[in-house]
Coordinates of C-alpha atoms in Angstrom, one line a residue:
Chain A
X188 CA -30.4 -126.3 -36.8
X189 CA -28.0 -126.4 -33.9
X190 CA -28.4 -122.6 -33.8
X191 CA -32.1 -123.0 -33.1
X192 CA -31.4 -125.4 -30.3
X193 CA -29.0 -123.0 -28.7
X194 CA -31.5 -120.3 -29.0
X195 CA -34.2 -122.4 -27.5
X196 CA -32.1 -123.2 -24.5
X197 CA -31.1 -119.6 -24.0
X198 CA -34.8 -118.7 -24.3
X199 CA -35.7 -121.1 -21.5
X200 CA -32.9 -119.7 -19.4
X201 CA -34.1 -116.2 -19.9
X202 CA -37.7 -117.1 -19.0
X203 CA -36.2 -117.4 -15.6
X204 CA -34.6 -114.0 -16.0
X205 CA -38.0 -112.4 -15.6
X206 CA -38.1 -113.6 -12.0
X207 CA -34.4 -113.1 -11.2
X208 CA -34.2 -109.3 -11.8
X209 CA -34.7 -108.7 -8.0
X210 CA -31.8 -111.0 -7.2
X211 CA -29.5 -109.2 -9.7
X212 CA -30.6 -106.0 -8.2
X213 CA -29.6 -107.0 -4.7
X214 CA -26.2 -108.1 -5.9
X215 CA -25.5 -104.9 -7.8
X216 CA -26.6 -102.7 -4.9
X217 CA -24.1 -104.4 -2.7
X218 CA -21.3 -103.6 -5.2
X219 CA -22.6 -100.1 -5.6
X220 CA -21.1 -99.1 -2.2
X221 CA -17.6 -99.3 -3.7
X222 CA -18.3 -97.5 -6.9
X223 CA -17.5 -93.9 -7.9
X224 CA -20.3 -91.4 -8.4
X225 CA -20.3 -92.1 -12.1
X226 CA -20.7 -95.8 -11.3
X227 CA -23.8 -95.0 -9.2
X228 CA -25.3 -92.9 -12.0
X229 CA -24.6 -95.7 -14.5
X230 CA -26.4 -98.2 -12.2
X231 CA -29.4 -96.0 -11.9
X232 CA -29.6 -95.4 -15.6
X233 CA -29.3 -99.1 -16.1
X234 CA -32.2 -100.0 -13.8
X235 CA -34.6 -97.1 -14.5
X236 CA -34.2 -96.7 -18.2
X237 CA -33.3 -100.2 -19.3
X238 CA -34.4 -102.9 -16.9
X239 CA -37.6 -101.2 -15.9
X240 CA -38.6 -100.2 -19.5
X241 CA -37.8 -103.7 -20.6
X242 CA -39.8 -105.5 -18.0
X243 CA -42.8 -103.1 -17.9
X244 CA -43.2 -102.0 -21.4
X245 CA -41.1 -103.8 -24.0
X246 CA -42.2 -107.3 -23.1
X247 CA -45.8 -106.4 -23.8
X248 CA -45.0 -105.0 -27.2
X249 CA -43.1 -108.1 -28.3
X250 CA -45.6 -110.4 -26.5
X251 CA -47.6 -111.3 -29.6
X252 CA -44.8 -111.1 -32.1
X253 CA -45.3 -114.6 -33.4
X254 CA -49.1 -115.0 -33.0
X255 CA -49.7 -111.8 -35.0
X256 CA -47.1 -112.5 -37.6
X257 CA -49.3 -113.0 -40.7
X258 CA -48.4 -114.2 -44.1
X259 CA -50.4 -113.9 -47.3
X260 CA -50.8 -117.6 -47.8
X261 CA -52.8 -120.6 -46.6
X262 CA -49.9 -123.0 -46.7
X263 CA -49.5 -124.4 -43.2
X264 CA -46.0 -124.0 -41.7
X265 CA -45.1 -121.2 -44.0
X266 CA -45.6 -118.6 -41.2
X267 CA -43.5 -120.5 -38.7
X268 CA -40.6 -120.8 -41.1
X269 CA -40.7 -117.3 -42.3
X270 CA -40.9 -115.9 -38.7
X271 CA -37.9 -118.1 -37.8
X272 CA -35.9 -116.9 -40.8
X273 CA -36.4 -113.2 -40.1
X274 CA -36.3 -113.2 -36.3
X275 CA -33.6 -115.7 -35.2
X276 CA -33.3 -114.1 -31.8
X277 CA -36.0 -111.8 -30.6
X278 CA -35.0 -108.3 -29.5
X279 CA -36.3 -109.0 -26.0
X280 CA -34.0 -111.9 -25.5
X281 CA -31.0 -110.0 -26.9
X282 CA -31.6 -107.2 -24.5
X283 CA -32.1 -109.5 -21.5
X284 CA -28.8 -111.2 -22.4
X285 CA -27.1 -107.8 -22.8
X286 CA -28.3 -106.6 -19.4
X287 CA -27.2 -109.8 -17.7
X288 CA -23.7 -109.7 -19.3
X289 CA -23.3 -106.0 -18.6
X290 CA -24.2 -106.4 -14.9
X291 CA -21.9 -109.3 -14.2
X292 CA -18.5 -107.5 -14.2
X293 CA -19.7 -105.6 -11.2
X294 CA -19.9 -108.9 -9.3
X295 CA -16.2 -109.2 -9.8
X296 CA -15.8 -106.1 -7.7
X297 CA -18.0 -107.5 -5.0
X298 CA -15.9 -110.7 -4.9
X299 CA -12.7 -108.8 -4.7
X300 CA -14.0 -106.7 -1.8
X301 CA -15.2 -109.8 0.0
X302 CA -11.8 -111.4 -0.5
X303 CA -10.1 -108.3 1.0
X304 CA -12.5 -108.2 3.9
X305 CA -11.9 -111.9 4.6
X306 CA -8.2 -111.3 4.6
X307 CA -8.3 -108.2 6.8
X308 CA -10.7 -109.9 9.2
X309 CA -8.1 -112.5 10.0
X310 CA -5.5 -109.8 10.6
X311 CA -7.8 -107.6 12.7
X312 CA -9.0 -110.5 14.8
X313 CA -5.5 -110.7 16.2
X314 CA -5.7 -107.0 17.3
X315 CA -9.3 -107.6 18.5
X316 CA -10.5 -104.5 16.9
X317 CA -14.0 -103.4 15.9
X318 CA -15.3 -106.0 13.5
X319 CA -18.6 -104.5 12.6
X320 CA -16.8 -101.6 11.1
X321 CA -15.2 -104.0 8.7
X322 CA -18.3 -104.8 6.8
X323 CA -19.5 -101.2 6.7
X324 CA -16.2 -99.6 5.8
X325 CA -15.6 -98.4 2.3
X326 CA -12.4 -99.6 0.7
X327 CA -10.5 -97.0 -1.3
X328 CA -10.2 -97.9 -4.9
X329 CA -6.4 -98.5 -5.0
X330 CA -3.9 -101.1 -5.9
X331 CA -5.3 -104.4 -7.0
X332 CA -8.9 -103.2 -6.5
X333 CA -8.2 -100.4 -9.0
X334 CA -7.2 -102.9 -11.6
X335 CA -10.3 -105.1 -10.9
X336 CA -12.5 -102.0 -11.2
X337 CA -10.9 -100.8 -14.5
X338 CA -11.1 -104.3 -15.9
X339 CA -14.8 -104.6 -15.0
X340 CA -15.5 -101.3 -16.7
X341 CA -13.6 -102.5 -19.8
X342 CA -15.7 -105.7 -19.8
X343 CA -18.9 -103.7 -19.5
X344 CA -17.9 -101.6 -22.5
X345 CA -17.0 -104.6 -24.6
X346 CA -20.3 -106.3 -23.8
X347 CA -22.4 -103.3 -24.5
X348 CA -20.7 -102.6 -27.8
X349 CA -20.7 -106.3 -28.8
X350 CA -24.4 -106.7 -28.2
X351 CA -25.4 -103.5 -29.9
X352 CA -23.3 -104.5 -32.9
X353 CA -24.9 -107.9 -33.0
X354 CA -28.4 -106.4 -32.9
X355 CA -27.5 -104.0 -35.7
X356 CA -26.1 -106.8 -37.9
X357 CA -28.9 -109.3 -37.2
X358 CA -31.7 -106.8 -38.1
X359 CA -30.0 -104.5 -40.6
X360 CA -30.2 -101.5 -38.5
X361 CA -32.6 -100.4 -35.7
X362 CA -35.7 -100.2 -37.8
X363 CA -38.4 -102.9 -37.8
X364 CA -39.7 -103.4 -41.3
X365 CA -43.5 -103.6 -41.8
X366 CA -43.3 -106.1 -44.6
X367 CA -40.9 -109.0 -45.2
X368 CA -40.7 -111.2 -48.2
X369 CA -40.0 -114.9 -47.7
X370 CA -39.6 -117.9 -50.0
X371 CA -38.4 -120.6 -47.6
X372 CA -39.8 -124.0 -48.1
X373 CA -42.7 -124.9 -47.6
X374 CA -43.9 -121.5 -48.8
X375 CA -45.1 -122.0 -52.4
X376 CA -43.7 -118.8 -53.8
X377 CA -42.5 -115.4 -52.7
X378 CA -44.9 -114.6 -49.9
X379 CA -45.6 -111.3 -48.2
X380 CA -45.4 -111.5 -44.5
X381 CA -46.5 -108.7 -42.1
X382 CA -44.9 -107.9 -38.8
X383 CA -47.0 -106.9 -35.9
X384 CA -46.6 -103.4 -34.4
X385 CA -43.5 -102.4 -36.4
X386 CA -43.6 -98.7 -35.5
X387 CA -43.8 -99.3 -31.8
X388 CA -41.0 -101.8 -32.0
X389 CA -38.9 -99.3 -33.9
X390 CA -39.5 -96.7 -31.2
X391 CA -38.5 -99.1 -28.5
X392 CA -35.4 -100.3 -30.3
X393 CA -34.2 -96.8 -30.8
X394 CA -34.9 -96.0 -27.2
X395 CA -32.9 -99.0 -25.9
X396 CA -30.1 -98.2 -28.3
X397 CA -29.9 -94.7 -27.0
X398 CA -29.9 -95.9 -23.4
X399 CA -27.2 -98.3 -24.2
X400 CA -25.0 -95.7 -25.8
X401 CA -25.6 -93.4 -22.8
X402 CA -24.4 -96.2 -20.6
X403 CA -21.3 -96.7 -22.8
X404 CA -20.6 -92.9 -22.5
X405 CA -20.9 -93.1 -18.7
X406 CA -18.5 -96.1 -18.6
X407 CA -15.9 -94.4 -20.8
X408 CA -16.1 -91.2 -18.6
X409 CA -15.7 -93.3 -15.5
X410 CA -12.7 -95.1 -16.9
X411 CA -11.0 -91.8 -17.9
X412 CA -11.8 -90.4 -14.5
X413 CA -10.2 -93.4 -12.8
X414 CA -7.1 -93.2 -14.9
X415 CA -6.8 -89.4 -14.5
X416 CA -7.2 -89.6 -10.8
X417 CA -4.6 -92.3 -10.3
X418 CA -2.1 -90.4 -12.4
X419 CA -2.8 -87.3 -10.5
X420 CA -2.4 -89.0 -7.1
X421 CA 0.8 -90.8 -8.0
X422 CA 2.4 -87.6 -9.3
X423 CA 1.5 -85.1 -6.6
X424 CA 1.5 -85.7 -2.9
X425 CA 4.3 -88.1 -3.2
X426 CA 5.7 -87.1 0.2
X427 CA 2.5 -88.3 2.0
X428 CA 2.9 -91.8 0.5
X429 CA -0.7 -91.8 -0.6
X430 CA -1.0 -94.6 -3.0
X431 CA -4.7 -94.5 -2.3
X432 CA -7.4 -92.7 -4.2
X433 CA -10.2 -91.8 -1.7
X434 CA -13.1 -91.8 -4.0
X435 CA -15.6 -90.8 -1.3
X436 CA -17.0 -88.1 -3.7
Chain B
X84 CA -40.1 -105.9 -9.2
X85 CA -40.4 -103.4 -11.9
X86 CA -42.7 -100.8 -10.4
X87 CA -41.7 -101.5 -6.8
X88 CA -38.2 -100.3 -7.6
X89 CA -39.5 -97.0 -8.7
X90 CA -41.9 -96.6 -5.8
X91 CA -39.2 -97.4 -3.3
X92 CA -37.1 -94.7 -4.8
X93 CA -40.0 -92.3 -4.6
X94 CA -40.6 -93.1 -1.0
X95 CA -37.0 -92.1 -0.3
X96 CA -37.6 -88.8 -2.1
X97 CA -40.5 -87.9 0.1
X98 CA -38.0 -87.5 3.0
X99 CA -36.4 -84.7 1.1
X100 CA -39.5 -82.9 -0.2
X101 CA -41.7 -80.2 1.1
X102 CA -45.3 -80.8 2.1
X103 CA -46.6 -80.1 -1.4
X104 CA -44.0 -82.3 -2.8
X105 CA -45.2 -85.2 -0.7
X106 CA -48.7 -84.7 -2.0
X107 CA -47.4 -84.7 -5.6
X108 CA -45.6 -88.0 -4.9
X109 CA -48.7 -89.6 -3.5
X110 CA -50.8 -88.5 -6.4
X111 CA -48.2 -89.7 -8.8
X112 CA -47.9 -93.1 -7.2
X113 CA -51.5 -93.8 -6.5
X114 CA -53.1 -92.3 -9.6
X115 CA -50.6 -92.7 -12.3
X116 CA -48.4 -95.6 -11.6
X117 CA -51.1 -97.8 -10.2
X118 CA -53.7 -96.8 -12.8
X119 CA -51.2 -97.4 -15.6
X120 CA -50.1 -100.7 -14.3
X121 CA -53.5 -102.1 -13.4
X122 CA -55.8 -100.4 -15.9
X123 CA -53.4 -100.6 -18.7
X124 CA -53.1 -104.3 -18.2
X125 CA -56.8 -105.1 -18.2
X126 CA -58.1 -102.7 -20.8
X127 CA -55.3 -102.9 -23.4
X128 CA -54.4 -106.5 -23.4
X129 CA -56.5 -107.4 -26.4
X130 CA -56.0 -104.2 -28.3
X131 CA -54.4 -105.9 -31.3
X132 CA -56.1 -109.2 -31.3
X133 CA -59.5 -107.7 -31.2
X134 CA -58.7 -105.0 -33.8
X135 CA -60.8 -106.3 -36.7
X136 CA -60.9 -105.1 -40.2
X137 CA -63.6 -105.6 -42.8
X138 CA -61.4 -107.6 -45.1
X139 CA -60.1 -111.1 -45.6
X140 CA -56.7 -109.9 -46.9
X141 CA -54.0 -111.3 -44.7
X142 CA -51.7 -108.6 -43.3
X143 CA -54.2 -105.8 -43.7
X144 CA -55.1 -105.8 -40.0
X145 CA -51.5 -105.7 -38.9
X146 CA -50.8 -102.8 -41.1
X147 CA -53.9 -100.9 -40.2
X148 CA -53.3 -101.4 -36.5
X149 CA -49.8 -100.1 -36.9
X150 CA -51.2 -97.0 -38.6
X151 CA -53.9 -96.5 -36.0
X152 CA -51.6 -96.8 -33.0
X153 CA -47.9 -96.2 -33.7
X154 CA -47.4 -96.0 -29.9
X155 CA -49.9 -97.6 -27.6
X156 CA -51.4 -95.4 -24.8
X157 CA -50.0 -97.6 -22.1
X158 CA -46.4 -97.4 -23.3
X159 CA -46.8 -93.6 -23.7
X160 CA -47.9 -93.3 -20.1
X161 CA -45.0 -95.5 -18.9
X162 CA -42.5 -93.2 -20.8
X163 CA -44.3 -90.2 -19.3
X164 CA -44.0 -91.5 -15.7
X165 CA -40.4 -92.4 -16.1
X166 CA -39.4 -89.1 -17.7
X167 CA -41.3 -87.1 -15.1
X168 CA -39.7 -88.8 -12.1
X169 CA -36.2 -88.6 -13.6
X170 CA -35.5 -85.0 -12.5
X171 CA -36.7 -85.9 -8.9
X172 CA -34.5 -89.0 -8.8
X173 CA -31.5 -87.1 -10.0
X174 CA -32.1 -84.5 -7.3
X175 CA -32.2 -87.2 -4.7
X176 CA -28.9 -88.6 -5.9
X177 CA -27.4 -85.2 -5.9
X178 CA -28.7 -84.4 -2.4
X179 CA -27.4 -87.7 -1.0
X180 CA -24.1 -87.1 -2.6
X181 CA -23.9 -83.6 -1.2
X182 CA -24.9 -84.6 2.3
X183 CA -22.4 -87.4 2.4
X184 CA -19.7 -85.1 1.2
X185 CA -20.2 -82.5 3.9
X186 CA -17.5 -82.4 6.5
X187 CA -17.9 -85.3 8.8
X188 CA -15.9 -83.9 11.7
X189 CA -18.0 -80.7 11.8
X190 CA -21.1 -82.8 11.9
X191 CA -19.8 -84.9 14.7
X192 CA -18.6 -82.0 16.9
X193 CA -21.8 -80.2 16.3
X194 CA -23.9 -83.2 17.2
X195 CA -22.0 -83.8 20.4
X196 CA -23.0 -80.4 21.6
X197 CA -26.7 -81.6 21.6
X198 CA -28.1 -78.2 21.1
X199 CA -31.7 -77.5 20.6
X200 CA -31.6 -73.9 19.5
X201 CA -29.6 -74.4 16.3
X202 CA -31.6 -75.6 13.4
X203 CA -28.4 -76.3 11.6
X204 CA -27.4 -79.1 13.9
X205 CA -30.2 -81.6 13.3
X206 CA -29.7 -83.0 9.9
X207 CA -33.0 -84.5 9.3
X208 CA -32.3 -85.6 5.8
X209 CA -29.3 -87.7 6.9
X210 CA -31.2 -89.1 9.8
X211 CA -34.1 -90.2 7.8
X212 CA -31.8 -91.8 5.3
X213 CA -29.9 -93.6 8.1
X214 CA -33.2 -95.0 9.3
X215 CA -33.9 -96.3 5.8
X216 CA -30.5 -97.8 5.7
X217 CA -31.0 -99.6 8.9
X218 CA -34.2 -101.1 7.5
X219 CA -32.1 -102.8 4.9
X220 CA -33.6 -100.8 2.1
X221 CA -31.0 -99.8 -0.4
X222 CA -31.3 -98.3 -3.8
X223 CA -28.6 -97.8 -6.4
X224 CA -28.5 -94.1 -6.3
X225 CA -28.6 -93.6 -2.6
X226 CA -26.5 -96.4 -1.2
X227 CA -23.9 -94.0 0.1
X228 CA -21.7 -94.7 3.0
X229 CA -22.7 -92.5 5.9
X230 CA -21.4 -93.9 9.2
X231 CA -24.5 -94.9 11.1
X232 CA -24.7 -93.0 14.4
X233 CA -27.7 -93.3 16.6
X234 CA -29.2 -89.9 17.2
X235 CA -31.2 -88.7 20.2
X236 CA -34.9 -88.7 20.3
X237 CA -35.7 -85.1 21.5
X238 CA -33.9 -83.7 18.5
X239 CA -35.8 -85.9 16.2
X240 CA -39.0 -84.8 17.7
X241 CA -38.2 -81.2 17.3
X242 CA -37.1 -81.8 13.7
X243 CA -40.3 -83.5 12.5
X244 CA -42.2 -80.2 13.2
X245 CA -39.9 -78.4 10.7
X246 CA -41.1 -77.9 7.2
X247 CA -39.2 -79.8 4.6
X248 CA -38.4 -76.5 2.9
X249 CA -36.3 -75.4 5.9
X250 CA -34.3 -78.6 5.7
X251 CA -33.7 -78.1 2.0
X252 CA -32.6 -74.5 2.5
X253 CA -30.4 -75.5 5.4
X254 CA -28.7 -78.2 3.4
X255 CA -28.0 -75.7 0.6
X256 CA -30.1 -77.5 -2.0
X257 CA -32.7 -74.9 -2.8
X258 CA -31.4 -74.0 -6.2
X259 CA -31.2 -77.6 -7.3
X260 CA -34.6 -78.3 -5.9
X261 CA -36.2 -75.4 -7.8
X262 CA -34.4 -76.4 -11.0
X263 CA -35.7 -79.9 -10.6
X264 CA -39.2 -78.6 -10.2
X265 CA -38.9 -76.5 -13.3
X266 CA -37.7 -79.4 -15.4
X267 CA -40.5 -81.6 -14.1
X268 CA -43.1 -79.1 -15.1
X269 CA -41.4 -78.7 -18.5
X270 CA -41.6 -82.4 -19.1
X271 CA -45.2 -82.5 -17.9
X272 CA -46.3 -79.8 -20.3
X273 CA -44.4 -81.4 -23.2
X274 CA -46.0 -84.8 -22.5
X275 CA -49.4 -83.3 -22.2
X276 CA -49.0 -81.6 -25.5
X277 CA -47.7 -84.7 -27.1
X278 CA -50.6 -86.7 -25.8
X279 CA -53.0 -84.2 -27.3
X280 CA -51.3 -84.3 -30.6
X281 CA -51.1 -88.0 -30.8
X282 CA -54.4 -89.1 -29.3
X283 CA -56.7 -86.2 -29.0
X284 CA -59.4 -86.5 -26.4
X285 CA -61.3 -89.5 -27.8
X286 CA -60.7 -93.0 -29.1
X287 CA -62.8 -93.3 -32.2
X288 CA -64.6 -96.7 -32.5
X289 CA -64.0 -97.1 -36.2
X290 CA -60.8 -96.3 -38.1
X291 CA -60.6 -96.0 -41.9
X292 CA -57.4 -97.4 -43.4
X293 CA -56.0 -97.3 -47.0
X294 CA -52.5 -98.8 -46.6
X295 CA -51.2 -101.6 -48.8
X296 CA -51.8 -104.6 -48.8
X297 CA -55.4 -103.6 -48.0
X298 CA -57.1 -103.8 -51.4
X299 CA -59.2 -100.6 -51.0
X300 CA -60.4 -98.3 -48.3
X301 CA -61.1 -100.6 -45.4
X302 CA -63.1 -100.0 -42.1
X303 CA -61.4 -101.2 -39.0
X304 CA -62.9 -101.5 -35.6
X305 CA -61.2 -100.7 -32.3
X306 CA -61.8 -102.9 -29.2
X307 CA -63.3 -101.1 -26.2
X308 CA -63.3 -97.5 -27.5
X309 CA -65.5 -96.0 -24.7
X310 CA -63.5 -97.5 -21.9
X311 CA -60.3 -96.3 -23.5
X312 CA -61.7 -92.8 -23.9
X313 CA -62.7 -92.7 -20.2
X314 CA -59.2 -93.8 -19.2
X315 CA -57.6 -91.3 -21.5
X316 CA -59.5 -88.5 -20.0
X317 CA -58.7 -89.6 -16.5
X318 CA -55.0 -89.6 -17.3
X319 CA -55.3 -86.1 -18.7
X320 CA -56.9 -84.9 -15.5
X321 CA -54.3 -86.6 -13.4
X322 CA -51.5 -85.0 -15.4
X323 CA -53.0 -81.6 -15.0
X324 CA -53.3 -82.2 -11.3
X325 CA -49.7 -83.1 -11.1
X326 CA -48.7 -80.1 -13.1
X327 CA -50.8 -77.8 -10.8
X328 CA -49.2 -79.3 -7.7
X329 CA -45.7 -78.7 -9.2
X330 CA -46.6 -75.0 -9.8
X331 CA -48.1 -74.8 -6.3
X332 CA -44.9 -76.1 -4.9
X333 CA -42.9 -73.5 -6.8
X334 CA -45.2 -70.7 -5.5
X335 CA -45.0 -72.1 -2.0
X336 CA -41.2 -72.1 -2.0
X337 CA -41.2 -68.5 -3.4
X338 CA -43.6 -67.2 -0.8
X339 CA -41.7 -69.0 1.9
X340 CA -38.4 -67.5 0.8
X341 CA -39.8 -64.0 0.7
X342 CA -41.3 -64.5 4.2
X343 CA -38.0 -65.8 5.5
X344 CA -36.0 -62.8 4.2
X345 CA -38.5 -60.4 5.8
X346 CA -38.3 -62.2 9.1
X347 CA -34.5 -62.2 9.0
X348 CA -34.3 -58.6 8.1
X349 CA -36.5 -57.6 11.1
X350 CA -34.6 -59.9 13.4
X351 CA -31.3 -58.5 12.3
X352 CA -32.5 -54.9 12.9
X353 CA -33.7 -55.9 16.4
X354 CA -30.4 -57.2 17.7
X355 CA -27.8 -55.3 15.7
X356 CA -26.1 -54.0 18.8
X357 CA -25.6 -57.2 20.8
X358 CA -22.1 -58.7 20.8
X359 CA -21.5 -62.4 20.3
X360 CA -19.9 -63.8 23.4
X361 CA -18.6 -66.8 21.5
X362 CA -16.6 -64.5 19.3
X363 CA -14.4 -63.5 22.3
X364 CA -13.5 -67.1 23.0
X365 CA -12.3 -68.7 19.8
X366 CA -10.9 -71.7 21.6
X367 CA -14.0 -73.2 23.3
X368 CA -14.2 -76.4 21.5
X369 CA -17.9 -77.2 21.5
X370 CA -18.9 -73.6 20.8
X371 CA -16.3 -72.9 18.2
X372 CA -17.5 -74.9 15.3
X373 CA -21.1 -74.1 15.9
X374 CA -20.6 -70.3 16.2
X375 CA -18.4 -70.2 13.2
X376 CA -20.8 -72.2 11.1
X377 CA -23.6 -69.9 12.3
X378 CA -21.7 -66.8 11.3
X379 CA -20.8 -68.3 7.9
X380 CA -24.3 -69.3 7.2
X381 CA -25.7 -66.0 8.3
X382 CA -23.3 -64.2 6.0
X383 CA -24.3 -66.5 3.2
X384 CA -28.0 -66.2 3.8
X385 CA -27.7 -62.5 4.0
X386 CA -26.1 -62.4 0.6
X387 CA -28.7 -64.4 -1.2
X388 CA -32.2 -64.8 0.3
X389 CA -33.0 -67.9 -1.7
X390 CA -30.1 -69.8 -0.1
X391 CA -27.1 -69.7 -2.4
X392 CA -25.4 -71.4 0.4
X393 CA -25.6 -74.5 -1.7
X394 CA -23.3 -73.2 -4.2
X395 CA -20.9 -71.6 -1.7
X396 CA -20.5 -74.6 0.6
X397 CA -20.0 -76.8 -2.5
X398 CA -17.3 -74.4 -3.7
X399 CA -15.6 -74.5 -0.3
X400 CA -14.8 -78.1 -0.6
X401 CA -13.8 -78.2 -4.2
X402 CA -10.2 -77.1 -4.2
X403 CA -8.8 -79.0 -1.1
X404 CA -7.7 -82.5 -1.7
X405 CA -8.8 -85.3 0.7
X406 CA -5.3 -85.6 2.1
X407 CA -5.1 -82.0 3.2
X408 CA -8.6 -82.3 4.6
X409 CA -7.5 -85.1 6.8
X410 CA -4.5 -83.2 8.0
X411 CA -6.7 -80.2 8.7
X412 CA -9.1 -82.4 10.7
X413 CA -6.3 -83.9 12.7
X414 CA -4.9 -80.4 13.5
X415 CA -8.4 -79.3 14.6
X416 CA -8.8 -82.2 16.9
X417 CA -5.4 -81.8 18.4
X418 CA -6.3 -78.2 19.1
X419 CA -9.6 -79.2 20.7
X420 CA -7.8 -81.7 22.8
X421 CA -5.3 -79.2 24.0
X422 CA -7.9 -76.5 24.7
X423 CA -9.9 -79.0 26.6
X424 CA -7.0 -80.1 28.7
X425 CA -6.2 -76.4 29.4
X426 CA -9.7 -75.7 30.5
X427 CA -10.0 -78.6 32.8
X428 CA -6.7 -77.7 34.4
X429 CA -7.8 -74.1 34.9
X430 CA -11.1 -75.1 36.2
X431 CA -12.8 -72.2 34.5
X432 CA -16.3 -72.6 33.2
X433 CA -16.9 -72.6 29.5
X434 CA -19.5 -70.4 27.9
X435 CA -22.3 -73.0 28.3
X436 CA -21.2 -74.5 31.6
X437 CA -23.7 -77.2 31.9
X438 CA -22.4 -80.6 33.0
X439 CA -23.7 -82.3 30.0
X440 CA -21.6 -80.1 27.7
X441 CA -18.5 -80.9 29.7
X442 CA -19.2 -84.6 29.5
X443 CA -20.0 -84.2 25.8
X444 CA -16.6 -82.5 25.4
X445 CA -14.9 -85.3 27.3
X446 CA -16.6 -87.9 25.1
X447 CA -15.5 -85.8 22.1
X448 CA -12.0 -86.0 23.4
X449 CA -12.3 -89.7 24.0
X450 CA -13.7 -90.1 20.5
X451 CA -10.9 -88.1 19.1
X452 CA -8.3 -90.2 20.8
X453 CA -10.0 -93.4 19.5
X454 CA -10.2 -91.9 16.0
X455 CA -6.5 -91.0 16.1
X456 CA -5.6 -94.6 17.2
X457 CA -8.0 -96.0 14.5
X458 CA -6.5 -93.9 11.8
X459 CA -3.0 -94.7 12.8
X460 CA -3.8 -98.3 12.9
X461 CA -5.5 -98.3 9.5
X462 CA -2.6 -96.4 8.0
X463 CA -0.1 -99.0 9.3
X464 CA -2.3 -101.8 8.2
X465 CA -2.6 -100.2 4.7
X466 CA 1.1 -99.8 4.6
X467 CA 1.4 -103.4 5.6
X468 CA -1.0 -104.4 2.8
X469 CA 0.8 -102.4 0.2
X470 CA 4.3 -103.5 1.3

């Protein structure tokens, strides 16, 4: 019972998520300035293949999932209970949560950059140098920023993997069954219940899982790239004292 | 938010396309995206609730609807639009990346010369992007950091007359552009074929279903079959049109390339004997970069008529690390500075002895000094931060 309350509250929270995608978009685009090329590709894949598909297509497929969930019984309340038993969290909500969680580590980077700019602004004010260049300049990914960046990629990976695993465990794979059998009270006996649009839902689940694994691959590639670049820079070019990695690719 | 994101990206792409490409984009946006979003919403909203079967068996309608439409038309068209715009968006990302990566110092020195006869100088793609950046429009793939520098009006006016194809050639992106066109047409053909296999040309008003738990062969009735048929045929026609436009664009590029190579061959035959005055003076700072770049590009274009310059200029920058690049740039600027001082002392006129070039050279020197100071200061500040 407490689980259903929790799920209801997250459901209400995520109703707002439909309207707040543009806000998330603005935040992420700001952080995009300080990413590597792989990071930029990841962000585009995220927005085009996942957010857009979710908002435009997937929500209409799952729109009637409860109204068209029919059970072979006249017993009132049996359909509600059976639906709740087999679909504790709807796929749409899980994906919404996944996308929100996966996008938030990027905000860490924005905060770090803002902190650095704030600190440098004070110092540069003393020299009375160009201040507008401060906002527009691109910080090299080095030192503490490198650690923040790597940590954010790691978080992204963990969240992606965690949510995919949760979906897999909750629904026994990525296939949506056509028929489910339920004998929860008040259903009088073992009742056949029929899910609406199972094939279409399976197609979308597989598509979103593929997009999610693509994003994970991109994140892993980015992480290895960062590590490799920093090792390379610290080994060679020692005499130039370049502890910086200019990732203006 | 959803469709507007894609349409904004596509608007950005139109700055990097040829004329035919812009037509394709318009057709895509107006006919496909708008039709899918608007028509799909209104025609297909009751496709399952009004799918009625001649039976009282609960669950039979669900099952028969699933058999009738494993993937609804609207979702199929959405996938189609996303897949078809993906090669173009990837090309845009690559183009932005490449342009941002091009040597900044060369760009600045060349621009300061303010020449009108060199098509290489005016970088229309970058300029258009900078305008978009000033408007506050940013998109994930293209939010690159290009230092915003206001460019002069007359160059922009001369640039707008140029075909987008020239710009693509000049920026060395022709190969990638053609590749992107080929992928797009491949996807288009694949989706057209898939649409035919899955849906045919007509939506039948009555569907016969024998899946369990339906007790026997059951008649099911589809909602709004005629309207859906008309819409399906309209989308077929639009897809064909887009495919045709893509082929037209490929042909247009091919013909343009052939025409260019003929023109170049005749031009080279005409002035094969004239010597280049700039070659004799390798130390004139404003002329140096421009003439060298011209020579390099001429050589490259002579080698490969379709503009392999993309590959070569990409390869030029590959091996050198950024640190060496910076040093090289510093050395170049120092040399320019010295040469300028030498020239001013001598009082000898440079090749293009107009006063504006001299002032441009002086401003270049000024800028170089400022850049030196800025870099030194940023280095010391960085050292201070890391210390």
